[in-house]
Amino acid sequence: MTNVHDASPDGVVVRARGLLGRTLHGHGAAVRITEVEAYGGIEDPASHAFTRTPRSEIMYGPPWRLYVYRSYGMHWCANVVTGPSEIAAAVLVRAGEVVDGLETARARRGGVADVALARGPGNLARALGLSVDDLGTDLLTGDGVRLGPAPEVSPPISEGPRVGVSKAADVPWRFWIAGDPTVSAYRRSPRAATAPGQDVER
DNA sequence: TAGGCGATGACCT
DNA sequence: GGTCATCGCCTAC
């Protein structure tokens, strides 16, 4: 577990958990990450990188880059490439609490409750003003979109099955800050096969 | 060139 | 809590 070797699947999990509580700065707004999902790259059927294509190429590159993709034709989803290059692992940022640029986020989201401003991958990207223009942005040195430092105190973390994925949906690689109101509700993918004996918590 | 598919969001009951 | 609507992109042929 303390084996944080990049090449191990555990490394992805460790990095995913490590993103919780960190701040993600977007365009004119920033959120404190409260919910993430880990994707194991080439070893994970649910990952876009499972099949190497031009779209997923970015994930095979250096870590700490931003991978943005469009879902259902209208939603943008933001991922943090965690690397290493050969594994193409990434972490989907699912939800966050707006901590800066509140007015900007509100304007973009059109009058929803503050806790829902960045609830859900698509909403979070919208609140931060993220789009395909930010694809490949280096989150450590980027001027606009960037990642803040880790919190001094690690937040309490809960884990569970991933949301919305149609494959490997029973892998408990979804992590969120326990009790945080901005965390999106769990919903299993309609296409996900029923996992025997895999009860959904909460 | 055509078809399939999606890591969703919003709305309705 | 459950169901439906949506659009564009990606992959395969």
Tab-separated table of C-alpha atoms in Angstrom, chain A:
chain	number	residue	atom	x	y	z
A	1	MET	CA	0.000	0.000	0.000
A	2	THR	CA	2.867	2.196	0.748
A	3	ASN	CA	4.062	0.976	-2.570
A	4	VAL	CA	3.315	4.066	-4.538
A	5	HIS	CA	5.172	2.803	-7.514
A	6	ASP	CA	3.655	4.457	-10.516
A	7	ALA	CA	3.313	1.300	-12.497
A	8	SER	CA	1.085	-0.395	-9.963
A	9	PRO	CA	-2.682	-0.005	-10.031
A	10	ASP	CA	-2.399	1.086	-6.437
A	11	GLY	CA	-0.472	4.075	-7.623
A	12	VAL	CA	-3.514	5.274	-9.487
A	13	VAL	CA	-5.642	4.863	-6.419
A	14	VAL	CA	-3.150	6.669	-4.242
A	15	ARG	CA	-3.033	9.581	-6.602
A	16	ALA	CA	-6.787	9.678	-6.943
A	17	ARG	CA	-7.191	9.852	-3.180
A	18	GLY	CA	-4.452	12.411	-3.029
A	19	LEU	CA	-6.426	14.721	-5.279
A	20	LEU	CA	-9.242	14.982	-2.780
A	21	GLY	CA	-9.138	18.273	-0.949
A	22	ARG	CA	-6.814	19.854	-3.462
A	23	THR	CA	-7.876	22.911	-5.365
A	24	LEU	CA	-8.450	22.869	-9.075
A	25	HIS	CA	-8.215	26.301	-10.617
A	26	GLY	CA	-10.149	26.882	-13.788
A	27	HIS	CA	-10.947	30.001	-15.751
A	28	GLY	CA	-12.046	32.594	-13.264
A	29	ALA	CA	-13.140	30.046	-10.710
A	30	ALA	CA	-11.668	27.329	-8.522
A	31	VAL	CA	-13.015	24.302	-6.734
A	32	ARG	CA	-11.904	22.125	-3.887
A	33	ILE	CA	-12.039	18.608	-5.262
A	34	THR	CA	-14.491	16.489	-3.292
A	35	GLU	CA	-15.054	13.511	-5.529
A	36	VAL	CA	-12.894	11.604	-7.991
A	37	GLU	CA	-12.753	8.355	-9.876
A	38	ALA	CA	-9.628	6.467	-10.789
A	39	TYR	CA	-9.115	4.914	-14.188
A	40	GLY	CA	-6.406	2.368	-14.694
A	41	GLY	CA	-5.558	3.134	-18.275
A	42	ILE	CA	-4.595	0.212	-20.459
A	43	GLU	CA	-5.510	-2.260	-17.753
A	44	ASP	CA	-8.944	-0.829	-17.153
A	45	PRO	CA	-11.771	-1.699	-19.588
A	46	ALA	CA	-13.671	1.352	-18.405
A	47	SER	CA	-10.859	3.713	-19.278
A	48	HIS	CA	-10.734	5.585	-22.541
A	49	ALA	CA	-7.104	4.590	-22.655
A	50	PHE	CA	-7.991	0.908	-22.697
A	51	THR	CA	-7.830	1.247	-26.442
A	52	ARG	CA	-5.115	3.498	-27.686
A	53	THR	CA	-6.631	6.028	-30.036
A	54	PRO	CA	-5.927	9.615	-31.046
A	55	ARG	CA	-8.440	10.715	-28.443
A	56	SER	CA	-6.786	8.899	-25.601
A	57	GLU	CA	-3.295	9.658	-26.778
A	58	ILE	CA	-2.977	12.478	-24.274
A	59	MET	CA	-3.149	10.002	-21.425
A	60	TYR	CA	-0.098	8.201	-22.668
A	61	GLY	CA	1.884	11.369	-22.312
A	62	PRO	CA	3.418	13.010	-19.228
A	63	PRO	CA	1.392	13.002	-16.002
A	64	TRP	CA	-0.409	15.961	-14.513
A	65	ARG	CA	-1.878	16.983	-17.808
A	66	LEU	CA	-5.514	17.753	-18.315
A	67	TYR	CA	-7.580	15.370	-20.384
A	68	VAL	CA	-10.893	16.833	-21.449
A	69	TYR	CA	-13.477	14.947	-23.402
A	70	ARG	CA	-17.064	15.388	-24.392
A	71	SER	CA	-19.729	13.074	-23.113
A	72	TYR	CA	-23.190	12.644	-24.546
A	73	GLY	CA	-22.391	15.336	-27.008
A	74	MET	CA	-22.907	18.190	-24.620
A	75	HIS	CA	-21.010	17.684	-21.410
A	76	TRP	CA	-17.366	18.274	-20.803
A	77	CYS	CA	-15.522	16.066	-18.362
A	78	ALA	CA	-12.135	16.864	-16.868
A	79	ASN	CA	-9.528	14.266	-16.057
A	80	VAL	CA	-6.128	14.512	-14.488
A	81	VAL	CA	-3.626	12.284	-16.226
A	82	THR	CA	-1.666	10.586	-13.499
A	83	GLY	CA	0.623	8.532	-15.655
A	84	PRO	CA	3.021	6.990	-16.005
A	85	SER	CA	3.213	7.088	-19.777
A	86	GLU	CA	3.010	3.364	-20.295
A	87	ILE	CA	-0.044	2.934	-18.118
A	88	ALA	CA	-2.092	5.942	-19.211
A	89	ALA	CA	-3.945	6.119	-15.939
A	90	ALA	CA	-6.131	9.098	-15.214
A	91	VAL	CA	-8.421	10.440	-12.555
A	92	LEU	CA	-11.823	11.841	-13.369
A	93	VAL	CA	-12.754	14.846	-11.292
A	94	ARG	CA	-16.418	14.302	-10.561
A	95	ALA	CA	-17.343	17.000	-8.109
A	96	GLY	CA	-16.011	19.920	-6.143
A	97	GLU	CA	-16.862	22.786	-3.890
A	98	VAL	CA	-16.493	26.211	-5.426
A	99	VAL	CA	-14.029	28.099	-3.278
A	100	ASP	CA	-13.142	30.944	-5.587
A	101	GLY	CA	-14.862	32.824	-8.354
A	102	LEU	CA	-18.231	32.000	-6.900
A	103	GLU	CA	-20.014	34.651	-8.894
A	104	THR	CA	-18.446	33.429	-12.097
A	105	ALA	CA	-19.433	29.871	-11.372
A	106	ARG	CA	-22.978	30.907	-10.545
A	107	ALA	CA	-23.251	32.827	-13.780
A	108	ARG	CA	-22.099	29.819	-15.742
A	109	ARG	CA	-24.408	27.420	-13.978
A	110	GLY	CA	-27.489	29.525	-14.123
A	111	GLY	CA	-28.850	29.806	-10.645
A	112	VAL	CA	-28.511	26.367	-9.141
A	113	ALA	CA	-27.748	25.856	-5.461
A	114	ASP	CA	-24.152	26.589	-4.520
A	115	VAL	CA	-23.480	23.014	-3.467
A	116	ALA	CA	-24.560	21.871	-6.931
A	117	LEU	CA	-22.418	24.304	-8.872
A	118	ALA	CA	-19.732	21.717	-9.468
A	119	ARG	CA	-21.635	18.521	-8.720
A	120	GLY	CA	-21.098	16.049	-11.506
A	121	PRO	CA	-18.271	15.954	-14.053
A	122	GLY	CA	-20.102	17.997	-16.640
A	123	ASN	CA	-21.213	20.606	-14.169
A	124	LEU	CA	-17.781	20.909	-12.654
A	125	ALA	CA	-16.192	21.503	-16.028
A	126	ARG	CA	-18.831	24.067	-16.841
A	127	ALA	CA	-18.412	25.900	-13.565
A	128	LEU	CA	-14.683	26.171	-14.192
A	129	GLY	CA	-15.101	27.122	-17.816
A	130	LEU	CA	-13.146	24.112	-19.005
A	131	SER	CA	-13.352	22.945	-22.585
A	132	VAL	CA	-11.359	21.154	-25.212
A	133	ASP	CA	-9.220	24.269	-25.427
A	134	ASP	CA	-7.693	23.176	-22.144
A	135	LEU	CA	-6.782	19.736	-23.397
A	136	GLY	CA	-3.222	18.894	-22.515
A	137	THR	CA	-2.740	21.762	-20.096
A	138	ASP	CA	0.049	21.132	-17.610
A	139	LEU	CA	-1.690	21.335	-14.258
A	140	LEU	CA	1.472	22.015	-12.317
A	141	THR	CA	2.748	24.947	-14.320
A	142	GLY	CA	-0.286	26.117	-16.221
A	143	ASP	CA	-1.166	29.768	-15.992
A	144	GLY	CA	-4.887	29.260	-16.170
A	145	VAL	CA	-5.960	25.769	-15.271
A	146	ARG	CA	-3.794	24.353	-12.544
A	147	LEU	CA	-3.793	22.207	-9.455
A	148	GLY	CA	-3.300	23.602	-5.981
A	149	PRO	CA	-1.219	22.068	-3.206
A	150	ALA	CA	-2.391	19.151	-1.110
A	151	PRO	CA	-4.338	20.079	2.027
A	152	GLU	CA	-2.445	20.120	5.275
A	153	VAL	CA	-4.891	17.735	6.819
A	154	SER	CA	-6.098	14.779	4.813
A	155	PRO	CA	-9.889	14.771	4.593
A	156	PRO	CA	-11.925	11.712	5.599
A	157	ILE	CA	-12.325	9.565	2.504
A	158	SER	CA	-15.074	7.169	1.521
A	159	GLU	CA	-14.924	4.802	-1.407
A	160	GLY	CA	-17.338	2.949	-3.608
A	161	PRO	CA	-18.064	1.687	-7.107
A	162	ARG	CA	-17.619	4.012	-10.008
A	163	VAL	CA	-20.513	5.910	-11.433
A	164	GLY	CA	-21.840	5.601	-14.915
A	165	VAL	CA	-19.257	3.210	-16.278
A	166	SER	CA	-20.545	0.248	-18.243
A	167	LYS	CA	-17.486	-1.894	-17.687
A	168	ALA	CA	-15.743	-2.882	-14.503
A	169	ALA	CA	-18.423	-0.961	-12.652
A	170	ASP	CA	-17.822	-3.004	-9.521
A	171	VAL	CA	-14.293	-1.760	-9.048
A	172	PRO	CA	-14.340	0.495	-5.962
A	173	TRP	CA	-12.252	3.232	-7.457
A	174	ARG	CA	-14.525	6.127	-6.694
A	175	PHE	CA	-13.430	8.270	-3.805
A	176	TRP	CA	-15.079	11.184	-2.141
A	177	ILE	CA	-14.761	13.294	0.964
A	178	ALA	CA	-17.066	11.709	3.506
A	179	GLY	CA	-20.154	13.711	4.260
A	180	ASP	CA	-19.447	16.427	1.760
A	181	PRO	CA	-22.683	17.912	0.380
A	182	THR	CA	-21.192	18.626	-3.018
A	183	VAL	CA	-20.624	14.969	-3.826
A	184	SER	CA	-22.875	13.729	-6.597
A	185	ALA	CA	-25.326	10.943	-5.932
A	186	TYR	CA	-24.387	7.454	-6.954
A	187	ARG	CA	-25.928	6.096	-10.059
A	188	ARG	CA	-25.047	2.930	-11.819
A	189	SER	CA	-24.725	2.860	-15.548
A	190	PRO	CA	-27.823	1.524	-17.322
A	191	ARG	CA	-25.462	-0.561	-19.391
A	192	ALA	CA	-23.507	-1.951	-16.529
A	193	ALA	CA	-23.996	-5.652	-16.015
A	194	THR	CA	-25.433	-6.616	-12.687
A	195	ALA	CA	-22.634	-7.430	-10.332
A	196	PRO	CA	-23.570	-10.476	-8.245
A	197	GLY	CA	-23.169	-9.931	-4.561
A	198	GLN	CA	-21.929	-6.449	-5.132
A	199	ASP	CA	-24.193	-4.362	-3.004
A	200	VAL	CA	-24.287	-0.661	-3.375
A	201	GLU	CA	-23.544	1.025	-0.142
A	202	ARG	CA	-25.420	3.932	1.278
